[in-house]
Coordinates of C-alpha atoms in Angstrom, one line a residue:
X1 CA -14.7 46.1 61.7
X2 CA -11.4 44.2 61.2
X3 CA -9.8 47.1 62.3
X4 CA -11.4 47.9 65.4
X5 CA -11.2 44.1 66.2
X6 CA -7.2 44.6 65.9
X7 CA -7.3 47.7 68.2
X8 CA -9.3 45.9 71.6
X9 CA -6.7 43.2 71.5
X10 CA -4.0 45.8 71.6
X11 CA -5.1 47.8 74.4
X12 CA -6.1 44.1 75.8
X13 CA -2.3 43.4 75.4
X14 CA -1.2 46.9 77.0
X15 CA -4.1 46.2 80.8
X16 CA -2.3 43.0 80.4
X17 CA 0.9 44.3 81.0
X18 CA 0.1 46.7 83.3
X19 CA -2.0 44.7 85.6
X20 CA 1.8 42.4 85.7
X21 CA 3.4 45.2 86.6
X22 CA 1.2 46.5 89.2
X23 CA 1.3 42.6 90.3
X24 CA 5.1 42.6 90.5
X25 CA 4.9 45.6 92.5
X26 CA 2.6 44.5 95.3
X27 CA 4.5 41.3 95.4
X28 CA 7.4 43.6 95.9
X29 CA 6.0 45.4 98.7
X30 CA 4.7 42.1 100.3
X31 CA 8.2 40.9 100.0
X32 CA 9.7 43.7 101.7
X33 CA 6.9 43.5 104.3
X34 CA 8.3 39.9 104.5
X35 CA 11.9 41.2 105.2
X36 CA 11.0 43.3 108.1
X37 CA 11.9 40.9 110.5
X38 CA 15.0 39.7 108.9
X39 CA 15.9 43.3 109.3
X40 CA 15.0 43.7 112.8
X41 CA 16.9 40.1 113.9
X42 CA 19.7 41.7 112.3
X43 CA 19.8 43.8 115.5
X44 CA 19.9 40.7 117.6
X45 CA 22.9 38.1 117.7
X46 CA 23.9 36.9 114.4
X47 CA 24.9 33.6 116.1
X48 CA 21.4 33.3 118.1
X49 CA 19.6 34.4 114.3
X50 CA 21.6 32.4 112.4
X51 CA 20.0 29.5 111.4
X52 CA 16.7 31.2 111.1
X53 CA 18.6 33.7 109.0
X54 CA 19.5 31.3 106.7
X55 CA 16.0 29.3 106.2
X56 CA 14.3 32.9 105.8
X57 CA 17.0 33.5 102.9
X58 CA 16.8 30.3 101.0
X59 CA 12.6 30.7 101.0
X60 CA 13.1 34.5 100.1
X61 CA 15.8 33.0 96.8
X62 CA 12.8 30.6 96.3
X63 CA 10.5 33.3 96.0
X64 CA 12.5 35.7 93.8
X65 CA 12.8 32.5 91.6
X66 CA 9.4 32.2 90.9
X67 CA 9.2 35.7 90.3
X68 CA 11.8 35.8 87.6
X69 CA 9.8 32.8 86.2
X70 CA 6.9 34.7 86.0
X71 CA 8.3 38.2 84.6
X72 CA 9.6 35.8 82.0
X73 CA 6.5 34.2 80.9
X74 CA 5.1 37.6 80.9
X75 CA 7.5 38.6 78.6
X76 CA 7.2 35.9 76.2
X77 CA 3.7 36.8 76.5
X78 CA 3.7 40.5 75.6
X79 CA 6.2 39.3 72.7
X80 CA 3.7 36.8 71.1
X81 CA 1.3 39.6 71.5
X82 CA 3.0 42.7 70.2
X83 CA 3.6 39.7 66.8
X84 CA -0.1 39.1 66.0
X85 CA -0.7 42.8 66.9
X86 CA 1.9 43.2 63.3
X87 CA 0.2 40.7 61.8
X88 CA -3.0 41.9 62.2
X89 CA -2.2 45.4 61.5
X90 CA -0.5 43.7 58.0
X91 CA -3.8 42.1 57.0
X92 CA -5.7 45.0 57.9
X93 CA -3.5 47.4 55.5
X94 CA -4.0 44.3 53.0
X95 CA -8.0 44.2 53.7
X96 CA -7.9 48.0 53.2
X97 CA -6.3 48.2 49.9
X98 CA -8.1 44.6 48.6
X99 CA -11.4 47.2 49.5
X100 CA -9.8 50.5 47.7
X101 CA -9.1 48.4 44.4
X102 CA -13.3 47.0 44.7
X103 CA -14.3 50.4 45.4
X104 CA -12.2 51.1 42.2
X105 CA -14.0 48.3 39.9
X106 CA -17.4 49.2 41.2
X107 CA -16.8 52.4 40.2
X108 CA -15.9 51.3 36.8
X109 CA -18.7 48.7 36.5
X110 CA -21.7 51.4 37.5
X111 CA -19.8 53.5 34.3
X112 CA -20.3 50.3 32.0
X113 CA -23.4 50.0 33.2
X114 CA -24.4 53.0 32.2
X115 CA -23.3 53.0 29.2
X116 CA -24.7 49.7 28.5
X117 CA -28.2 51.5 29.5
X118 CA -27.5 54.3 26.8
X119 CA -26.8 51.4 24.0
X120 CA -29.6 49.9 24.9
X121 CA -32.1 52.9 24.6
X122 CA -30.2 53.8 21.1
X123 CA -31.0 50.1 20.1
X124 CA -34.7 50.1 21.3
X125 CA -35.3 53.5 19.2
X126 CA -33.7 51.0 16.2
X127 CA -36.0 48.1 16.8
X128 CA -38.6 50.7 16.9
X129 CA -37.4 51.8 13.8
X130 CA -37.2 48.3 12.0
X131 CA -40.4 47.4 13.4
X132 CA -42.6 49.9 11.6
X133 CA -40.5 49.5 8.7
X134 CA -41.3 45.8 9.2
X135 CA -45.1 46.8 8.9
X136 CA -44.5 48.8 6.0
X137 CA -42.8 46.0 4.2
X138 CA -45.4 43.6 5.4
X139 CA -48.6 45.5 3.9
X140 CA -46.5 45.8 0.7
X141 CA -46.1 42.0 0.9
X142 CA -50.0 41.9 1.4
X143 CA -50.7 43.9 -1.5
X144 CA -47.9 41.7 -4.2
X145 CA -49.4 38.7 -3.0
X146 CA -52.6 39.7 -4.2
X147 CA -51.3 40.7 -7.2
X148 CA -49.3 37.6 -7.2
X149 CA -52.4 35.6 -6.9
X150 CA -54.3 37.0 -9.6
X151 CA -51.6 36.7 -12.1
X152 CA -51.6 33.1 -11.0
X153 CA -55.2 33.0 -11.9
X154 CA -54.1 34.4 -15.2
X155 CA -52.0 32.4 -15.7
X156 CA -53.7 29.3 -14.7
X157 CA -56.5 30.3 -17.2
X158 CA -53.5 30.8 -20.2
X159 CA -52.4 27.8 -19.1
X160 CA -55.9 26.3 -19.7
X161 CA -56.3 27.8 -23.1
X162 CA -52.9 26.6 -24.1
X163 CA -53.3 23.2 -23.6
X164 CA -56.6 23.5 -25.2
X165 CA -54.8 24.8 -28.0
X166 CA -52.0 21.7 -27.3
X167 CA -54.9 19.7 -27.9
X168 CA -56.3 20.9 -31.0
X169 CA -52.4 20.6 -32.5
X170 CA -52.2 16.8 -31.3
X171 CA -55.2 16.2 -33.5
X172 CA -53.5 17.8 -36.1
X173 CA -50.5 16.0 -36.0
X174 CA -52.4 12.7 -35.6
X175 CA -54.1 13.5 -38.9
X176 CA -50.4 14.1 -40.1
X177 CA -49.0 10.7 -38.9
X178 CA -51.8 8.7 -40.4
X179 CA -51.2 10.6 -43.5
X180 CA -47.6 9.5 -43.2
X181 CA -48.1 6.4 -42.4
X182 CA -50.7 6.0 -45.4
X183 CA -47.8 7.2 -47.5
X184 CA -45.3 5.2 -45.9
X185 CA -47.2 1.9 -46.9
X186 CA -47.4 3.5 -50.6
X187 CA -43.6 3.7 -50.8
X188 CA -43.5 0.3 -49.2
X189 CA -45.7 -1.1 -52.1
X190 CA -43.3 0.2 -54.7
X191 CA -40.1 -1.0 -53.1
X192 CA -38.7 2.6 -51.8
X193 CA -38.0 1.5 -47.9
X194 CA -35.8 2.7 -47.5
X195 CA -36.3 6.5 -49.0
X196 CA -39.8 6.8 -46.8
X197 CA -37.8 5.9 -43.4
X198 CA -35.6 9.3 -44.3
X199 CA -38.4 10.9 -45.0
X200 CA -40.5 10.0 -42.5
X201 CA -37.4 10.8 -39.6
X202 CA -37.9 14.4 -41.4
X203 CA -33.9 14.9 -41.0
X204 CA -31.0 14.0 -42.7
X205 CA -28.4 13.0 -40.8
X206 CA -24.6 12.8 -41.6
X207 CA -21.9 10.4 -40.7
X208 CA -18.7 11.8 -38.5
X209 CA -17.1 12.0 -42.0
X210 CA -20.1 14.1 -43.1
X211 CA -20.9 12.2 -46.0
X212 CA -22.3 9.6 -45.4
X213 CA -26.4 9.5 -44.3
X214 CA -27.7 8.5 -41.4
X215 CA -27.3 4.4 -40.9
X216 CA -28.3 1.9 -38.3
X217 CA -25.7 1.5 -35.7
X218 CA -23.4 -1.1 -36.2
X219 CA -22.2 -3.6 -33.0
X220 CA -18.0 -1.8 -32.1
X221 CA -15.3 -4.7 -31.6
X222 CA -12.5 -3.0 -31.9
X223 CA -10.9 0.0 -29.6
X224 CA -9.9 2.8 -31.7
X225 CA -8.4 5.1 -29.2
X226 CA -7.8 4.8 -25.6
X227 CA -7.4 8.2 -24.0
X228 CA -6.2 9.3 -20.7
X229 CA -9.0 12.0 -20.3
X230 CA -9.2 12.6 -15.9
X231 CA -6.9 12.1 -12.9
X232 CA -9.5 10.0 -10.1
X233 CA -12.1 8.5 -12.6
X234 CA -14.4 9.7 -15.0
X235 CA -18.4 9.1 -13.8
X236 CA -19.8 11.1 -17.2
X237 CA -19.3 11.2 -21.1
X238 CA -21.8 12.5 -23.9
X239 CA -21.7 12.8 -27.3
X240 CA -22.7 16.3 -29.2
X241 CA -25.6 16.2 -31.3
X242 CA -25.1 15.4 -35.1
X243 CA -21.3 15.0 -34.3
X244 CA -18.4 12.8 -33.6
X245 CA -17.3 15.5 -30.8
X246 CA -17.2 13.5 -27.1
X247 CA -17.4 15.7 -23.7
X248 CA -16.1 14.3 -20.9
X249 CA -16.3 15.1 -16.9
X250 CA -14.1 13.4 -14.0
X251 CA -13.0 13.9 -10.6
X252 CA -10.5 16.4 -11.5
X253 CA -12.9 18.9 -11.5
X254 CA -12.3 19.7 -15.8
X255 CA -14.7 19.1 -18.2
X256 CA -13.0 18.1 -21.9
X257 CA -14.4 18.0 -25.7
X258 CA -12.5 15.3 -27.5
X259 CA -12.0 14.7 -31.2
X260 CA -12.6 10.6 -31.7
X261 CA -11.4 10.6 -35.4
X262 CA -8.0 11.3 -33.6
X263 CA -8.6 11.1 -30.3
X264 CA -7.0 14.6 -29.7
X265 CA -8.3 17.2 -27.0
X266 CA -10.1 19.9 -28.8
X267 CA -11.2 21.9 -25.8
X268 CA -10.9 22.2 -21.5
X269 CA -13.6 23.8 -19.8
X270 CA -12.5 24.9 -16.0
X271 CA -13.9 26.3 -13.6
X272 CA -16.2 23.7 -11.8
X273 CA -15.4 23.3 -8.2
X274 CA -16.4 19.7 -7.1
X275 CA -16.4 16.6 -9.0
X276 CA -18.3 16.4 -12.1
X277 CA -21.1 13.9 -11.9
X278 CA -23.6 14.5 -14.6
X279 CA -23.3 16.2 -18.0
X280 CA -25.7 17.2 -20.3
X281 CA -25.6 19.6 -23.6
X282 CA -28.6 22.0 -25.3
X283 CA -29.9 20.6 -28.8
X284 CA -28.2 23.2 -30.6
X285 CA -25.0 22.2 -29.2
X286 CA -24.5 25.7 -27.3
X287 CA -24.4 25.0 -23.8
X288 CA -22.5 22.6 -21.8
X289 CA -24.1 21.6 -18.4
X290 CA -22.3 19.9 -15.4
X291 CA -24.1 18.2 -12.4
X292 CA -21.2 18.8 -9.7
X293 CA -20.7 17.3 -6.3
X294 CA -19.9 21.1 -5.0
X295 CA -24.6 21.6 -5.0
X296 CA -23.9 23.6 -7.9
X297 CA -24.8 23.4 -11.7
X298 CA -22.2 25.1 -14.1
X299 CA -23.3 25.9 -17.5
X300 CA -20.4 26.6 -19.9
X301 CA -20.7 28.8 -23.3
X302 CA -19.1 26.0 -26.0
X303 CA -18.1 29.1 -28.0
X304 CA -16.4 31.2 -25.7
X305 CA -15.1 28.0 -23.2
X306 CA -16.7 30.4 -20.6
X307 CA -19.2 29.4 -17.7
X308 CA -22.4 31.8 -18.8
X309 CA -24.4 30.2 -15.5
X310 CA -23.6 28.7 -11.7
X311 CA -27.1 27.2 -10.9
X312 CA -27.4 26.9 -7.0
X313 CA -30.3 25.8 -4.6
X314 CA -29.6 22.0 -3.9
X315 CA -28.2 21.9 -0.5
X316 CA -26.1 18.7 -1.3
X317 CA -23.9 17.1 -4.2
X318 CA -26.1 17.4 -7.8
X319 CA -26.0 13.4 -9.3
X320 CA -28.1 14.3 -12.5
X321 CA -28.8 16.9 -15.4
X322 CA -30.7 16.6 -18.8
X323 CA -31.9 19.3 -21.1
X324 CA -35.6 19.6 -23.2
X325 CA -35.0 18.3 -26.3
X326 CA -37.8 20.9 -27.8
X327 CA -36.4 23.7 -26.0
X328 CA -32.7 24.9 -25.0
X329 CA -34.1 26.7 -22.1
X330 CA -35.2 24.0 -19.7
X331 CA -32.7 22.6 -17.4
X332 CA -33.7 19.6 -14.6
X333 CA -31.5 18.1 -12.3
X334 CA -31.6 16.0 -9.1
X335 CA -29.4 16.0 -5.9
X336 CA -28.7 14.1 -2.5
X337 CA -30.9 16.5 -1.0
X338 CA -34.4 14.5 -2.1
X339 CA -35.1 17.6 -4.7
X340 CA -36.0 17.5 -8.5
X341 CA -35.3 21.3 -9.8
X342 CA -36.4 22.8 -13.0
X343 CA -34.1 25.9 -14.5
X344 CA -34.7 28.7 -16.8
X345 CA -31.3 28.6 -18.4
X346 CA -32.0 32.1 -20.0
X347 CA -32.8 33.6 -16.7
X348 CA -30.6 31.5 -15.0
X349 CA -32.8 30.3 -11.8
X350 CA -35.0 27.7 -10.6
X351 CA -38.4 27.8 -11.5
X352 CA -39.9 24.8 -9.7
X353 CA -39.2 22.2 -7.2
X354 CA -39.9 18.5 -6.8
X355 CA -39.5 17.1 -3.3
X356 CA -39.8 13.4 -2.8
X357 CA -38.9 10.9 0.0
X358 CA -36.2 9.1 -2.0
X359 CA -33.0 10.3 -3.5
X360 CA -33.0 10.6 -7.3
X361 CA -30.1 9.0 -9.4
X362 CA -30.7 9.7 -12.7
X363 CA -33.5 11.7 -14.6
X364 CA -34.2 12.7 -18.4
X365 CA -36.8 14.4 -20.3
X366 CA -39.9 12.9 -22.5
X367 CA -39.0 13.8 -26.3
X368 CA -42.2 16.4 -26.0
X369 CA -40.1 18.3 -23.0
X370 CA -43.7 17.9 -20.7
X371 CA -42.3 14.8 -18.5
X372 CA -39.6 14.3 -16.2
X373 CA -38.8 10.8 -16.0
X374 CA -36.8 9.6 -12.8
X375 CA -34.4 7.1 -11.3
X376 CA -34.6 6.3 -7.4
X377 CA -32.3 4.8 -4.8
X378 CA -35.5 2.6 -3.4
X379 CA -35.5 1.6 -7.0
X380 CA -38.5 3.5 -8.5
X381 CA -38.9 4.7 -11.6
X382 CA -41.5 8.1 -11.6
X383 CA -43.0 10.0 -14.4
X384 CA -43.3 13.9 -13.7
X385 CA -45.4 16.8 -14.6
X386 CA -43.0 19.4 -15.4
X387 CA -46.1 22.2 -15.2
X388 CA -47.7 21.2 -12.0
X389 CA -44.3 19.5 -10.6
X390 CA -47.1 16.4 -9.7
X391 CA -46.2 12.4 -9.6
X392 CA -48.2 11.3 -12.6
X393 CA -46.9 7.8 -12.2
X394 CA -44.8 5.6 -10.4
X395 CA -43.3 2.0 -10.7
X396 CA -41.1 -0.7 -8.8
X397 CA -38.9 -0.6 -11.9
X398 CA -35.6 -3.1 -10.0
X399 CA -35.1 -4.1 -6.2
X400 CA -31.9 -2.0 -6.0
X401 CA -31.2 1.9 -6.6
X402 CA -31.8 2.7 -10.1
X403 CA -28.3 3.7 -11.4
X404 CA -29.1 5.1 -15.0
X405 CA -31.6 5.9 -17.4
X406 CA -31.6 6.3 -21.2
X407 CA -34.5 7.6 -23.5
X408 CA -34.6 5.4 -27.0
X409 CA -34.8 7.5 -30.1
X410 CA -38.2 7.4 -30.7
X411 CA -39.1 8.4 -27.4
X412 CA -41.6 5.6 -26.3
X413 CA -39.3 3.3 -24.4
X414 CA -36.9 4.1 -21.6
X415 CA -33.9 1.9 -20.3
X416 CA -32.9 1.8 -16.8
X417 CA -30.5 0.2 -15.1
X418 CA -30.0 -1.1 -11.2
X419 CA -27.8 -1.9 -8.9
X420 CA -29.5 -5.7 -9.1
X421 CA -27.7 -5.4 -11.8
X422 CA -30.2 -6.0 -14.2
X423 CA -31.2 -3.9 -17.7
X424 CA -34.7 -3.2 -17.8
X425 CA -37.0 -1.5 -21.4
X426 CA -40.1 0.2 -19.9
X427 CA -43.1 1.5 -22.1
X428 CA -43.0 4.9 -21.3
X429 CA -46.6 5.0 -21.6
X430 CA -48.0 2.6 -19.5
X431 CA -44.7 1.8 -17.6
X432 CA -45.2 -2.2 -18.6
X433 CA -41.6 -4.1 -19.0
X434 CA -40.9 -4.8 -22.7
X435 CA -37.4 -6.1 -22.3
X436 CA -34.6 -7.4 -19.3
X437 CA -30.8 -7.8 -20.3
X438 CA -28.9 -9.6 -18.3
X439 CA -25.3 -11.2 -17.9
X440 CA -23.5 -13.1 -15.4
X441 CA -20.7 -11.2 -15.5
X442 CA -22.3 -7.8 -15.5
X443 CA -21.7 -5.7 -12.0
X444 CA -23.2 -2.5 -12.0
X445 CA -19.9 -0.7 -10.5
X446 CA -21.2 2.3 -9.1
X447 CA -25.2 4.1 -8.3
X448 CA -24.0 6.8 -11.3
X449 CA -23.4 3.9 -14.0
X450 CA -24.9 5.0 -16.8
X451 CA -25.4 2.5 -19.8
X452 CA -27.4 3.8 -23.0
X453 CA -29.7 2.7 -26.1
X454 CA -28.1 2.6 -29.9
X455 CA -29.3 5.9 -32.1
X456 CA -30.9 2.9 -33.6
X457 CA -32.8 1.3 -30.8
X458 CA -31.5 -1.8 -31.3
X459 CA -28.7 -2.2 -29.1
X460 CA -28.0 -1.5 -25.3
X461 CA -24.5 -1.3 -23.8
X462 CA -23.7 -1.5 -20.1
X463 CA -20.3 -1.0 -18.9
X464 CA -19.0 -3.5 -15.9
X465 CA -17.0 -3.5 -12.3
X466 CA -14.9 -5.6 -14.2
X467 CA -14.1 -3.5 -16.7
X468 CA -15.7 -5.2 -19.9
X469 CA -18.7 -3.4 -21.8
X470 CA -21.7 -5.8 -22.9
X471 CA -23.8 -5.2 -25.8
X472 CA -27.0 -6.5 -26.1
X473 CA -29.2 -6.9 -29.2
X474 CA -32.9 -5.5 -28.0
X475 CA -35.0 -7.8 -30.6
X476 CA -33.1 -11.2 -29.6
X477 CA -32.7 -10.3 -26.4
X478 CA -29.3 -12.0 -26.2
X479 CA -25.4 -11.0 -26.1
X480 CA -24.3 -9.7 -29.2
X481 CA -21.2 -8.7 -28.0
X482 CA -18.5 -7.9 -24.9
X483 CA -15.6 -5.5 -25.2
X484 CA -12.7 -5.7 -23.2
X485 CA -10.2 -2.7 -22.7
X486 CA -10.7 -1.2 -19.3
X487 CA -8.7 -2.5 -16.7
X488 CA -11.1 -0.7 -13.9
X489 CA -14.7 -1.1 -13.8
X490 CA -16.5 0.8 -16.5
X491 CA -18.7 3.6 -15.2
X492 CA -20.4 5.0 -18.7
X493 CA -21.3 4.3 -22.0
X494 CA -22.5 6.6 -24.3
X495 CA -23.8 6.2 -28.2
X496 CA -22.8 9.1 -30.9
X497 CA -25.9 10.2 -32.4
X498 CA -24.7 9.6 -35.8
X499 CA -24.6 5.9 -35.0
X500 CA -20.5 5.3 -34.7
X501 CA -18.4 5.4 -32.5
X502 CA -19.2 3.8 -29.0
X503 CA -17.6 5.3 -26.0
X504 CA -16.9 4.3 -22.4
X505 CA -15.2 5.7 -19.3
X506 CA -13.7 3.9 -16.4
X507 CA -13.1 4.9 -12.9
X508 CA -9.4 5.2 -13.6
X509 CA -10.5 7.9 -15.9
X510 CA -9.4 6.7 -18.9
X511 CA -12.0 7.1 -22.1
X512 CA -11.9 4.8 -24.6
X513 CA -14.4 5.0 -28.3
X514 CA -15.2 1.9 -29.9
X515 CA -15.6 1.2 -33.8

């Protein structure tokens, strides 16, 4: 269209000239017409003519004036003209080859196209493909869930007939303690005390030294070593069972067994990959666990200093870990993700969850392995089925986040501790307060401190923000003592089963036992 637009204005441009011509032409003739009579006076007198002469040749140099005016503005004309004829001959060649190179990329778009339409058939045969597999997979599902359900029934009815038989053994063993206890009253009568309390604890338990019997826990003043265990702080230390051995986690991402009749390193467990938080250890001393700020659990053969298990499902940093005291294989923990997980550590995957509304902080087990009790930032304290994963109770246990939480020995009192700073003893059976420790210069430093209970149950330590440890005597309910060696606050204390040493860790990471 463009081009046929540029053609009519050239052949308007070429009439154009040509009707100029044919105008200068008649002009011509008309002019020539006009000089007839000049012609013909020429024949008469040139003095008679001469005047008129001259008048007739000044309007005739007038005339040929105006007609070199006009031949020029024609020609200016036909030169403007004969320019936008170039310039639109130059944009046509330009429209023309803009058209050839979109002729070009339709092309190639109709061959994408249709190759798109190919992959798309191919990929509808696929989803045809999946989707029948789909329904072969889902019948399959159909048929394991019944399966799955009846084994539950089973299972349910096992369960049934194993606490029945749970049952029957309680009897049994409460016709055992009141046997012991009439025994224990006959010893009393004949002055043996002492030899019926070692009997009736049904173990023998040896000093660090591993000569001495078990004793009551005596009240540490003195630092015996002060160790620099972690670079960043250390949140968690524990004692191995029966020993003198301490295990230590910090920020460094190492876990550490330490010697505290020398205070030497014995062994360095690596491989964790966020800050260690939590530890806990199996009753036979076998397996080292590690709550780490990476949502993992890492379980580390003691033996072989290798990890045997990475536990993962929480979905943010793990805070807590404890392991059955009846069994080696049970494993909970507790993250920042409002989840309570029990683990088969021989299988090495979760077998139940716990989901509440408020962020655990610390968790143990009941001494019969069949409660989970927990530690909440809204300051709750909750007692757990670990069968049925159900809240059996619950209790406003401080007005802050519960920090810590520390089974006695006997199992029938629990001590937490809050960020109000406060120390409370709970009945682990009806959840009634038996005891509150106090101190004015006691600052919970952190929502991970974790203070403890004596071997004995008569003492409770708390560490401090300001780096002192106070000890408190549980039947006078008073100070007993306050150690100072940490120059940062104090983020865990731990007891040695065995009754000696004390140990603390500060959030410098220095680790420091007590005698």
């Amino acid at each position: 269209m463009i081009h046929e637009e540029r053609r009519s204005q050239e052949e308007l441009a070429r009439e154009a000239i040509k009707q100029a011509l044919k105008d200068l032409k008649k002009r011509h003739l008309l002019e020539e017409g006009a000089h007839a009579p000049a012609y013909v006076a020429l024949s008469r007198p040139i003095i008679s003519q001469g005047s008129e002469w001259k008048e007739k040749a000044e309007n005739l140099e007038v005339e040929l004036q105006q007609c070199y005016k006009a031949q020029s503005r024609l020609s200016e004309q036909l030169v403007v003209e004969v320019a936008e004829s170039r310039a639109l001959k130059a944009s046509l060649q330009e429209k023309e080859t803009t058209i050839a190179e979109l002729e070009k990329e339709l092309t190639q778009t109709r061959d994408e196209c249709s190759q798109l339409k190919t992959d798309l058939e191919e990929k509808l045969r696929a989803l045809e493909l999946v989707m029948i597999e789909h329904q072969e997979l889902k019948a399959q599902l159909e048929q394991v869930t019944i399966r799955a359900k009846n084994a539950e029934a089973e299972n349910k009815m096992l369960v049934d007939r194993w606490m029945l038989q749970k049952m029957q053994d309680a009897e049994r063993l409460n016709e055992a303690n009141a046997l012991y206890e009439d025994m224990i009253e006959r010893l009393k009568a004949s002055g043996l005390e002492k030899l019926a309390r070692q009997q009736v604890d049904g173990i023998v338990r040896r000093s660090e030294e591993g000569a001495e019997f078990f004793a009551e826990s005596t009240v540490p003043s003195i630092c015996k070593h002060r160790i620099n265990a972690h670079e960043g702080g250390c949140a968690s230390i524990l004692f191995e069972y029966n020993s003198g051995k301490l295990i230590s986690g910090g920020q460094d991402r190492s876990i550490k067994m330490w010697d505290t009749s020398t205070g030497s390193l014995i062994q360095n467990f690596s491989g964790c990959l966020g800050s260690v938080l939590d530890l806990a250890i199996t009753h036979d001393n076998r397996f080292i666990i590690a709550a780490s700020s990476s949502n993992n659990l890492f379980v580390w053969d003691v033996n072989s200093g290798r990890i045997r298990h990475t536990l993962t499902g929480h979905k943010d940093k793990v805070c807590a870990v404890d392991v059955s005291k009846v069994s080696s294989r049970h494993v909970v923990s507790a993250a920042y993700d409002r989840t309570i997980k029990v683990w088969d550590l021989q299988k090495g995957y979760c077998t139940n969850t716990i989901v509440f509304h408020s962020n655990c902080n610390a968790l143990c087990f009941s001494t019969d392995g069949l409660t989970i009790c927990s530690g909440h930032v809204d300051g709750n304290l909750c007692l757990w089925d670990i069968q049925t994963a159900k809240l059996l109770s619950e209790v406003a246990a401080h007005s802050l986040p519960i920090t810590s939480l520390s089974l006695s020995r006997n199992g029938n009192v629990v001590l937490t501790s809050g960020r109000d700073n406060l120390h409370n003893l709970f009945d682990i059976r009806s959840l009634e307060v038996c005891g509150t420790f106090r101190a004015t210069g006691n600052r919970v430093a952190s929502n991970w401190s974790r203070s403890c209970i004596s071997p004995d149950d008569n003492y409770v330590a708390a560490g401090s923000s300001d780096g002192s440890i106070y000890i408190w005597s549980i039947t006078k309910a008073d100070i007993v003592s306050t150690l100072k060696e940490h120059t940062s606050p104090v983020l865990s204390c731990t007891w040695s089963g065995v009754g000696k040493p004390l140990a603390s860790a500060d959030k410098n990471g220095i680790v420091c036992t007590w005698t």
